[in-house]
């Protein structure tokens, strides 16, 4: 029976010298990617037998990341730093995670509540998006009574902006609803904090000893040209990208809504492409107009992901690069066309500072104009927390507000970023809140720098598997267009993982019973002659020769060593040994019985 | 005759090179002759076995025994000297590990006799006579020692106190040994009277090794013009240095010849050939599996190369080769 | 030589062989079975000692090309064994007495069968006497 244990000796140890595989360094919440990769690679080939194993892996992930089911559809930051990139392609870890959630999302409805005793204080979380949910989850596990104040009628925040063809609704709702059920978190829907009767001060008076404000950035940024707001944004047919996506997610937009219409989307980021591809699926003939240029390697390159651009292009969306919008021209109060001068430069030394050549301008006609140039916070409700320049006064290390010591701020509201980054801020806030409420130093030891480990050597590197998308002509609907991994494919891809990180950050082999414990390599310096065979054979660059009192001696970098034993076997002086490994003993026993 | 300790220097299945090494002490040998009483040294002095037989048990302070054990005479002398000596030192590679004669263990006695006394090109022996242990000549019985089927190391016959490896041991190690015995400043019994680590520890060429050695082929020393300063192994020339005890003064290396392993394994290792096989194999980096076999097949006589001096003391050293029946 | 059953030592790599079934169950099905974390951990000394102590054959089960969890441990074993086989030849030990199989069998079902196959393959060589 496939069994993985995650207690005692099999528990991942906190990074001692802060070494981690590069994927885990890149992941904002430093998830145990290596461990789960290895566990997946050791699953049984039989799908029925594997299901139990997948749920065990899911349970392990869930404990640290209750929103992990969503990550497998929308994230993949880890892949950007994967060491395998340079050797044939990053490990498709996002799809591996999706493979787990394909089973786990359905298991989640049956997962038992944690039933933690909540003896500690009440904490209020403003905003039920990823940051708020993670904070509430973490605080609940620590024994606090967390209450989420959510302005809308559903949890998930900005995750609802993600179109259905990328993130199925079931995955999102299952993750959010089960999170609050399993952790025992109280949610007050349709309750807006700030700006009205329910202020932060009122929360404090009602007994919430600390508040985490993570209401996100619901306000769309208006279209500007230079420093001026572009005229015509109130015309009929002009809308803002994120509002549009929210409406679609509520189911308020009928299929074929844009049939026969020309839709122009202004913006070059991933959200603009979400809007464009959604509009296309609603029947619109869609064009994207952006300031940035096509060359992603340049500083002015279009920020949207390569996969989004490719997908959009396949679906028949036109992309017009290096153009700004100077004027929106309407007719009978309806948008008709836009005037687009050439954008010669987007960024300069001072930052975002687009420059235009107004003599080179084109006109684009359209029936619908969707402006997707960014989002910002709703300032009105947060007056108490702003500094003189109108920005949020918050300590980036601890997320504590500089204006009110019992208020903590994080997520998109503090700094726009990826879902995983918001989640991380939720966790930081939870730690800060605990320290604040327990009277501990709130800053000590918070800054942790991780160092990524190098790629292990081997003879062959394998290419990444192809990602399979439904052909473009068949995917103009809101079902998932990307095919996930089958069990066999997942095992094979997980096997490709090179396990770059230190053993103490993984221990998958021990948890499955392949080894009883992690052996350690010992070098008997007095026996070592510095011959260098060990450093030739070590794939992890752990065995190295160093000068010791004028002689070359073999040493082991314990953070890189995988205790594979290659150096022990190859050493011609038998100067190396694996301790904590019972192989020698077993061999003696078997030979003695011959 | 009280006073000077009695010393025996004898040869079993030996070539005389070790005795030569003792003579290479040059003038220092006169000091040795002053300090001790050499009571038996076949190559140099005219004592007979009966002189040894007449001694008491333990009367001999030190016996230096060279050569491997191949026949009954060797065994007899070794056992007799063990009884009569306080200290027995296995002197030279043959006594310590079997030496080059140990390679004879890869053949049966029949094969050896057939070749030596019948089939070798320069042999004229129409009656195919081979040595007999007993024969009658003119009414008298003549005996010869029994030629064993196997080459043994000295310690496979008698308990040995110390080992002085080398083919032959260099004069400075011999001098040290004599000093140590005379002053009584000896390491624990069973030790080798030579440095504990391998040749790479003291070899000047060691630092020329690259960080990672990745061999694609093996060359034999006579096939190339070896650079006089770079590590042989790094260039694909088999050098037993990494698995061989140091102490020889790198005499071969200094004449641009790779080490052949005459000092035997390092401290703590029984089978230097086995360890060298692992080490050498790990340095190869070829892409296709077929190439692995090809390269390994390209190494001429691996057993002879890796076990040139140490066959008899290797893990399988006591295995007797037998003719197997073809089925 | 008829009723002679060769004594085989079977080393198998835990990442490729039998990790789903677990040691307790497999121990009863395979005699003289030594599971190790990687086939690359098997030393030349181990193989030589096996023959010294009376084993008739050594079977090494490792992972296929490109599948080693420790990058290239199986490749190291392959090189060592090829070289060792030539040395064993000189000692009068038939090369067939050491065999490597590179495959994946997560349940370990094929292990007893592979041991039997090898036994059949070396039966005609007769038993090795301990040295």
XYZ file of C-alpha atoms in Angstrom, chain B residues 106 271 274-275 277-278 281-282 284-286 289 292-293 296-297 299 302-303 307 311 314-316 318-319 321-322, chain C residues 1 43-45 48-49 51-52 65 75-76 78-80 82-84 86-88 90-93 124 128-129 131:
56
model
C 45.604 -17.111 -12.742
C 42.086 -5.302 -2.130
C 38.926 -3.732 -6.454
C 39.059 -0.144 -5.286
C 38.405 -0.731 -10.613
C 35.678 1.407 -9.013
C 35.367 3.111 -13.981
C 33.899 6.200 -12.385
C 34.908 7.315 -17.746
C 32.327 9.453 -19.427
C 31.009 8.081 -22.687
C 26.312 2.097 -23.511
C 31.331 1.509 -22.402
C 31.894 -2.093 -23.326
C 36.518 -1.574 -21.160
C 37.416 -4.212 -23.726
C 42.024 -2.155 -21.591
C 42.877 -5.577 -16.611
C 43.506 -8.343 -14.090
C 46.610 -7.006 -9.500
C 46.793 -10.971 -6.614
C 43.244 -9.902 -3.010
C 39.740 -10.833 -1.934
C 39.674 -13.767 -4.345
C 43.086 -17.719 -2.299
C 40.812 -19.051 -5.036
C 41.952 -21.995 -10.614
C 40.632 -25.332 -11.799
C 25.435 -31.490 -10.647
C 30.986 -1.695 -4.542
C 33.330 -3.946 -6.484
C 34.388 -5.263 -3.091
C 34.116 -9.997 -4.978
C 33.253 -10.824 -1.380
C 32.058 -14.935 -4.603
C 34.640 -15.311 -1.881
C 18.965 4.576 -18.726
C 25.625 4.102 -15.292
C 28.433 3.931 -12.722
C 27.326 -0.585 -15.493
C 30.862 0.627 -16.067
C 32.183 -1.055 -12.942
C 31.867 -4.439 -17.278
C 35.390 -3.901 -16.031
C 34.963 -6.307 -13.148
C 36.926 -9.079 -17.309
C 38.878 -9.361 -14.084
C 36.602 -12.161 -12.846
C 41.025 -14.087 -15.132
C 40.056 -15.514 -11.740
C 38.242 -18.300 -13.551
C 34.806 -16.932 -12.744
C 25.651 -25.493 -16.014
C 31.547 -21.946 -6.686
C 33.600 -23.200 -3.797
C 37.738 -19.451 -1.032
